[in-house]
PDB file of C-alpha atoms and ligand atoms in Angstrom:
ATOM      1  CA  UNK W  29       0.000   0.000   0.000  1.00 67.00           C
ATOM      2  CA  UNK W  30       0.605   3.568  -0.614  1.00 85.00           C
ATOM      3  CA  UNK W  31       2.193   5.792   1.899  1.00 90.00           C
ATOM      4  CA  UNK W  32      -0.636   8.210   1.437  1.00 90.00           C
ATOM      5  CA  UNK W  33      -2.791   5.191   2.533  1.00 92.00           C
ATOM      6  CA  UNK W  34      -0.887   3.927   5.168  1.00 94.00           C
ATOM      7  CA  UNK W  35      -1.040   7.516   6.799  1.00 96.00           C
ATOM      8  CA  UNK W  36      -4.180   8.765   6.172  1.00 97.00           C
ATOM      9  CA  UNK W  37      -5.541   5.412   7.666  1.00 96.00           C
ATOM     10  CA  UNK W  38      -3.268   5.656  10.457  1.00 97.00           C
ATOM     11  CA  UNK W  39      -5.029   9.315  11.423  1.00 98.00           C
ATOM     12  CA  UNK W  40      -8.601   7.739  10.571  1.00 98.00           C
ATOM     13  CA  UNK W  41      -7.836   5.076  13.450  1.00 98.00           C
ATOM     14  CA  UNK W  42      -5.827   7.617  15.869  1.00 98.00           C
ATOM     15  CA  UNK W  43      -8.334  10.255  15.958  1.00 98.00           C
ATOM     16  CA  UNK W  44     -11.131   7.802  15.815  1.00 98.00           C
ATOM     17  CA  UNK W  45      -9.855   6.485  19.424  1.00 98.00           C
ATOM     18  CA  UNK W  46      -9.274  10.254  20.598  1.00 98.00           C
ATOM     19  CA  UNK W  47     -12.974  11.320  19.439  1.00 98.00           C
ATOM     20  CA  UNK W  48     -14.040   8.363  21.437  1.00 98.00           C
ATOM     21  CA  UNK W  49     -12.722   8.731  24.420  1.00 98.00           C
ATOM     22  CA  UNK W  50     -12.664  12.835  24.287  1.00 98.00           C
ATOM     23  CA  UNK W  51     -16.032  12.945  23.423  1.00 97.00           C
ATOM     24  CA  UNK W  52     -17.466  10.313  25.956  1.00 97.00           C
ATOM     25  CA  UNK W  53     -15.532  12.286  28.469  1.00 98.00           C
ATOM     26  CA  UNK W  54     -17.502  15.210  27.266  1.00 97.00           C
ATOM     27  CA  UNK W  55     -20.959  13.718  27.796  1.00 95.00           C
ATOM     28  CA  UNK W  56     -19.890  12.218  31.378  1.00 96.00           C
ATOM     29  CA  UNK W  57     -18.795  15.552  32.117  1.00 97.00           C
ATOM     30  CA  UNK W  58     -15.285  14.728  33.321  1.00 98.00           C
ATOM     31  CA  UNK W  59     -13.531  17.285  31.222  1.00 98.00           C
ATOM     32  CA  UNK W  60     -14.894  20.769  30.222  1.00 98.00           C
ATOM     33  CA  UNK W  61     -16.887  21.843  27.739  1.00 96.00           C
ATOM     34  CA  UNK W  62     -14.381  23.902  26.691  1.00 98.00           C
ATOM     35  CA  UNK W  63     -12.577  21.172  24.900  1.00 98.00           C
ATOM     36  CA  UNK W  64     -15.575  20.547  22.425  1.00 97.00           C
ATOM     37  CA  UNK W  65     -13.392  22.283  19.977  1.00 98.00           C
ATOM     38  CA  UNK W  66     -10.545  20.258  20.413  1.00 98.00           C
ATOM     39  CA  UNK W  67     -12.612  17.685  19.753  1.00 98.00           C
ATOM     40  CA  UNK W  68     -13.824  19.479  16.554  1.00 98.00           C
ATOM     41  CA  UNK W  69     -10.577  19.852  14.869  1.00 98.00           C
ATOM     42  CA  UNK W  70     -10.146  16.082  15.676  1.00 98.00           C
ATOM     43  CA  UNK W  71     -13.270  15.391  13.524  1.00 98.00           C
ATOM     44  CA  UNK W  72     -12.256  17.815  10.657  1.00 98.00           C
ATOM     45  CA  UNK W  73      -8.964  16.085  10.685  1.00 98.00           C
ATOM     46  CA  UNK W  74     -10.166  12.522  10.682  1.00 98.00           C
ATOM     47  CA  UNK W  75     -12.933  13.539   7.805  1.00 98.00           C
ATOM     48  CA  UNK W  76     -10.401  14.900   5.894  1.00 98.00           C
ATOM     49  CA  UNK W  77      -7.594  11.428   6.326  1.00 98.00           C
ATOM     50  CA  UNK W  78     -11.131   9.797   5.685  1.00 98.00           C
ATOM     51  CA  UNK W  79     -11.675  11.626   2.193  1.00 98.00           C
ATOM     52  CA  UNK W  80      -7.991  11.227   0.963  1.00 97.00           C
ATOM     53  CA  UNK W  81      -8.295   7.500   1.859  1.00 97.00           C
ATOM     54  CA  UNK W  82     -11.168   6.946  -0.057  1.00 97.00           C
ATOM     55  CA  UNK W  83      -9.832   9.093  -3.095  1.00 97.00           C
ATOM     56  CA  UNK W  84      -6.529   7.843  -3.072  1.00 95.00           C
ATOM     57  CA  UNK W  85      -8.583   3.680  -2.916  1.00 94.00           C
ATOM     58  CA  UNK W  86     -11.332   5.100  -5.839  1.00 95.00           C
ATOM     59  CA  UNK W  87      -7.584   5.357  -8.085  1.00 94.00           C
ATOM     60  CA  UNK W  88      -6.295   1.918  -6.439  1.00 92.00           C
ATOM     61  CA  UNK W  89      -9.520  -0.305  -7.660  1.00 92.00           C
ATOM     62  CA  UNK W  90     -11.817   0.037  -4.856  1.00 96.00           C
ATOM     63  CA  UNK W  91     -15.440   0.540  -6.312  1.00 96.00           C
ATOM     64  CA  UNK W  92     -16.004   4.065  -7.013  1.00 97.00           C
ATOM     65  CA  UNK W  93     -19.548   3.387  -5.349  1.00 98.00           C
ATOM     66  CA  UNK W  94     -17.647   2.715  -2.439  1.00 98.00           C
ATOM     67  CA  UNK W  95     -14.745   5.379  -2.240  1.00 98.00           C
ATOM     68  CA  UNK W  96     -18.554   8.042  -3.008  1.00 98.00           C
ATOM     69  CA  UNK W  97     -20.525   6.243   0.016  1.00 98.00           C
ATOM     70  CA  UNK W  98     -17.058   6.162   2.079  1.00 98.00           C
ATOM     71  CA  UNK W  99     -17.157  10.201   1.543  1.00 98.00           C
ATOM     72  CA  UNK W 100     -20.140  10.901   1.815  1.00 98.00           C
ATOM     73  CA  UNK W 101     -20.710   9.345   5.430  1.00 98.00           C
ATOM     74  CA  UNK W 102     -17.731  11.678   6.350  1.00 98.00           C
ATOM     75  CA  UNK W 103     -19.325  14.282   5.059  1.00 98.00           C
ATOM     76  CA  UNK W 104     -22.563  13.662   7.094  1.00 98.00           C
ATOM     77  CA  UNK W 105     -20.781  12.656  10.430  1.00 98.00           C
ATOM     78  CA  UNK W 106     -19.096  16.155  10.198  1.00 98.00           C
ATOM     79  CA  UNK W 107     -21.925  18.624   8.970  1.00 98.00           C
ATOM     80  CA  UNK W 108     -23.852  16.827  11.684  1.00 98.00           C
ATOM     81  CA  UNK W 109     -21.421  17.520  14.720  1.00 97.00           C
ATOM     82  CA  UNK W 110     -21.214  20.441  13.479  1.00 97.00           C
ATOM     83  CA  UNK W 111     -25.009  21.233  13.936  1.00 96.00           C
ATOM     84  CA  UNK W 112     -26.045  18.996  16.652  1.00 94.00           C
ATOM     85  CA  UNK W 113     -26.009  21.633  19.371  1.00 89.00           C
ATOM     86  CA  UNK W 114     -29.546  23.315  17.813  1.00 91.00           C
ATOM     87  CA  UNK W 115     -31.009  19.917  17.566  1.00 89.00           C
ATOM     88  CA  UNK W 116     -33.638  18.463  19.921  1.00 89.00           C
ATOM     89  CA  UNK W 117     -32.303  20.760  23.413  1.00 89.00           C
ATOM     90  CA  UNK W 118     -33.162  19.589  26.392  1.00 91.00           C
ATOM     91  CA  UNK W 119     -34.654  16.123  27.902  1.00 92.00           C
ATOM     92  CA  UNK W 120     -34.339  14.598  24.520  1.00 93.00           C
ATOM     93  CA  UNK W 121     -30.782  15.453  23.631  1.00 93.00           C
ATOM     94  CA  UNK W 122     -29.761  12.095  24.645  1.00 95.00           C
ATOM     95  CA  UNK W 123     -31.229  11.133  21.064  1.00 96.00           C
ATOM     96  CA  UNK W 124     -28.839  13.432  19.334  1.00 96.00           C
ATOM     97  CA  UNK W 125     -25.999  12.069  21.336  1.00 96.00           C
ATOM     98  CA  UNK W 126     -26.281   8.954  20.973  1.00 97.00           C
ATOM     99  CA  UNK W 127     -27.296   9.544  16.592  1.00 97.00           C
ATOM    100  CA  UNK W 128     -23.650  10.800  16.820  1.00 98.00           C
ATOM    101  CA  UNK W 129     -22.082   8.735  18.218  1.00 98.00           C
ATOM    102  CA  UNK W 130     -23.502   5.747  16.642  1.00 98.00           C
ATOM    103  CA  UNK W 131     -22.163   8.130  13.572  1.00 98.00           C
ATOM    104  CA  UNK W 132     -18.907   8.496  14.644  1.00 98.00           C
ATOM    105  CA  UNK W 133     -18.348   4.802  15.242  1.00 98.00           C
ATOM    106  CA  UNK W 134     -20.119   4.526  11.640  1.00 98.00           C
ATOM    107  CA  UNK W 135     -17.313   6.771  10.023  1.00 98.00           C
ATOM    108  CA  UNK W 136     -14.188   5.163  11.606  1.00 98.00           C
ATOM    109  CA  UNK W 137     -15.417   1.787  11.087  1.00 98.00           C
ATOM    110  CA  UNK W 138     -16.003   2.709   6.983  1.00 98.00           C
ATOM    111  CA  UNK W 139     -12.227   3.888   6.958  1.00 98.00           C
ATOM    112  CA  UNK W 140     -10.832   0.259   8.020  1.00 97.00           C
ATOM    113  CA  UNK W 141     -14.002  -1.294   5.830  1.00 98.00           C
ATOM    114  CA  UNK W 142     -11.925   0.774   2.584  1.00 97.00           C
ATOM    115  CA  UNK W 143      -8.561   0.165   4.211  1.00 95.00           C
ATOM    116  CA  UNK W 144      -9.066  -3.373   4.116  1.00 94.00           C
ATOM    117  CA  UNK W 145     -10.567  -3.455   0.556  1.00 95.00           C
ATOM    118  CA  UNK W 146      -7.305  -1.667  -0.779  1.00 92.00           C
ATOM    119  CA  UNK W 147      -5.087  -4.379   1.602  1.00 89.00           C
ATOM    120  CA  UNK W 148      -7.306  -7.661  -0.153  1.00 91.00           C
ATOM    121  CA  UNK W 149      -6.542  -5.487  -3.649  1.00 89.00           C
ATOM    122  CA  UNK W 150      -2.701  -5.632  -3.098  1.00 79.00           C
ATOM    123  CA  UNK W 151      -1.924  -8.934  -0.901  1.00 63.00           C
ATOM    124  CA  UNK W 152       1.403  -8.170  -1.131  1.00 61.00           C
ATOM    125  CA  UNK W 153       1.620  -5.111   1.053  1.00 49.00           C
ATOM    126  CA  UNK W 154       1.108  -4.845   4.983  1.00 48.00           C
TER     127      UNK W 154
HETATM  128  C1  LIG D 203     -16.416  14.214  12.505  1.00 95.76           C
HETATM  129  C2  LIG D 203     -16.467  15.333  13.157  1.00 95.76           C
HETATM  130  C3  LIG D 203     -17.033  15.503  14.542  1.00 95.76           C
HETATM  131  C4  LIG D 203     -17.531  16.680  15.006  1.00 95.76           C
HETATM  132  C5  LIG D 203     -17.610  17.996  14.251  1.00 95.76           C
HETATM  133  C6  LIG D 203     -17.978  16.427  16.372  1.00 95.76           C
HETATM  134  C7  LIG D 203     -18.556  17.384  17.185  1.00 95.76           C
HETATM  135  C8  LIG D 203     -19.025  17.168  18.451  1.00 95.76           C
HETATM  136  C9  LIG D 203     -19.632  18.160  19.294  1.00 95.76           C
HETATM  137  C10 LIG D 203     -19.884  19.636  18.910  1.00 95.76           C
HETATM  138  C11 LIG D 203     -19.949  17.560  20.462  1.00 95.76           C
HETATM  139  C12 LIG D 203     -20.653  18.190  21.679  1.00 95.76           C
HETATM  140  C13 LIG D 203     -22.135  18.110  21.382  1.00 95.76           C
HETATM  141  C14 LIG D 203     -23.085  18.478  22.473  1.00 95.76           C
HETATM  142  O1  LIG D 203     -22.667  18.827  23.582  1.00 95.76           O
HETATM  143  O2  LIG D 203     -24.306  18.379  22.194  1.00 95.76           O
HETATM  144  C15 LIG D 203     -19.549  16.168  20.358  1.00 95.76           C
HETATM  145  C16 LIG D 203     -19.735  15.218  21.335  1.00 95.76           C
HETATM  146  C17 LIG D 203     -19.405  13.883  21.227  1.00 95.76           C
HETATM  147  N1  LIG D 203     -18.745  13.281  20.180  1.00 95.76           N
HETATM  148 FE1  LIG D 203     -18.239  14.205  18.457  1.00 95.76          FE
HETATM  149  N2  LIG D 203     -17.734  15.114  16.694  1.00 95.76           N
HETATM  150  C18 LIG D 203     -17.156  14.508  15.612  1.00 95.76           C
HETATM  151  C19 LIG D 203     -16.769  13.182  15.515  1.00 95.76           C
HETATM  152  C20 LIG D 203     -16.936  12.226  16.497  1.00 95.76           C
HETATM  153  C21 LIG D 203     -16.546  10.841  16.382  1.00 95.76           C
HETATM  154  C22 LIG D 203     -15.869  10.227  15.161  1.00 95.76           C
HETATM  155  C23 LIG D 203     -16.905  10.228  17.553  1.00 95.76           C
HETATM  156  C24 LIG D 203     -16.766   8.784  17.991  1.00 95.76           C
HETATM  157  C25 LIG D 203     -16.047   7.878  17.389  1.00 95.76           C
HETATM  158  C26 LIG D 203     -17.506  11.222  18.396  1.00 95.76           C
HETATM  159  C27 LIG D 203     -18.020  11.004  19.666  1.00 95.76           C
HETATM  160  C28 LIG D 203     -18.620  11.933  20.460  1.00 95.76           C
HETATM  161  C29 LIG D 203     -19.256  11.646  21.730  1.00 95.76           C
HETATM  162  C30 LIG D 203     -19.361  10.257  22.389  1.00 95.76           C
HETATM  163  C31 LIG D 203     -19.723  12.871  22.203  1.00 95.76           C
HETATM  164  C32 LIG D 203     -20.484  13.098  23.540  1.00 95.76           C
HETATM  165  C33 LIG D 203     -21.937  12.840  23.303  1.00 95.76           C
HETATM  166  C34 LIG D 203     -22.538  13.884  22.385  1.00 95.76           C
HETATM  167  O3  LIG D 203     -22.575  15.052  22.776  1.00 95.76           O
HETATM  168  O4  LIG D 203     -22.924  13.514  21.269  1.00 95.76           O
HETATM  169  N3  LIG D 203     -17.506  12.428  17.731  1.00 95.76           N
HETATM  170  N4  LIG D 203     -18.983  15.947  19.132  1.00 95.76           N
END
């Protein structure tokens, strides 16, 4: 594999585990609120790993359906964070929360579902 691909999976799977953790530490309320946009730029940076993965696998033989849906799921899981402040306040938030984070999970688990397309592509490489 590339090293394009090897990195930009690499920073799919890193800042998947630090959105995780950040961001359940958010909604238990053990760090500050004021770290939501820390937790932002890690979503803008995995989205954008996410996006060069799946155009640099679209090049490498992976299904151009795929690479599109791979995108657009980034896409989604970002605008969505983004917004999900406005939507549903109070009692029912929990909804929202948990939409995301089912999301989230969603978005890093379709970057090792395109990683491991490429890998089965090229047997060869690690
Ligand atoms: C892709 C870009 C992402 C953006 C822009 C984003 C944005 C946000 C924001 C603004 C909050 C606070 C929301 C609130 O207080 O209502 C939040 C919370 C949270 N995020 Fe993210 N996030 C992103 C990705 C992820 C990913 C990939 C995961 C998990 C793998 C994740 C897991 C969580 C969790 C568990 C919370 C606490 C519960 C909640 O408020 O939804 N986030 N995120």
């Amino acid at each position: 594999m590339s090293m394009t691909v090897t990195v930009a999976q690499w920073l799919v799977r890193i800042t998947g585990v630090l959105l995780l953790i950040l961001g359940l530490l958010l909604w238990t309320g053990d760090v500050p609120l004021s770290l939501i946009p820390v937790h932002i730029l890690l979503g803008v940076v995995l989205v954008l790993s996410l996006w060069l993965l799946a155009a640099t696998a679209s090049t490498q033989g992976v299904p151009m359906g795929m690479a599109v849906g791979v995108a657009i799921l980034g896409l989604i899981t970002l605008a969505f964070g983004l917004m999900q402040r406005d939507f549903l306040p109070g009692g029912a938030h929990w909804i929202i929360q948990g939409i995301h984070l089912l999301l989230g999970m969603l978005t890093v688990g379709s970057g090792e579902m395109i990683g491991g397309r490429l890998r089965r592509l090229q047997p060869s490489a690690a």
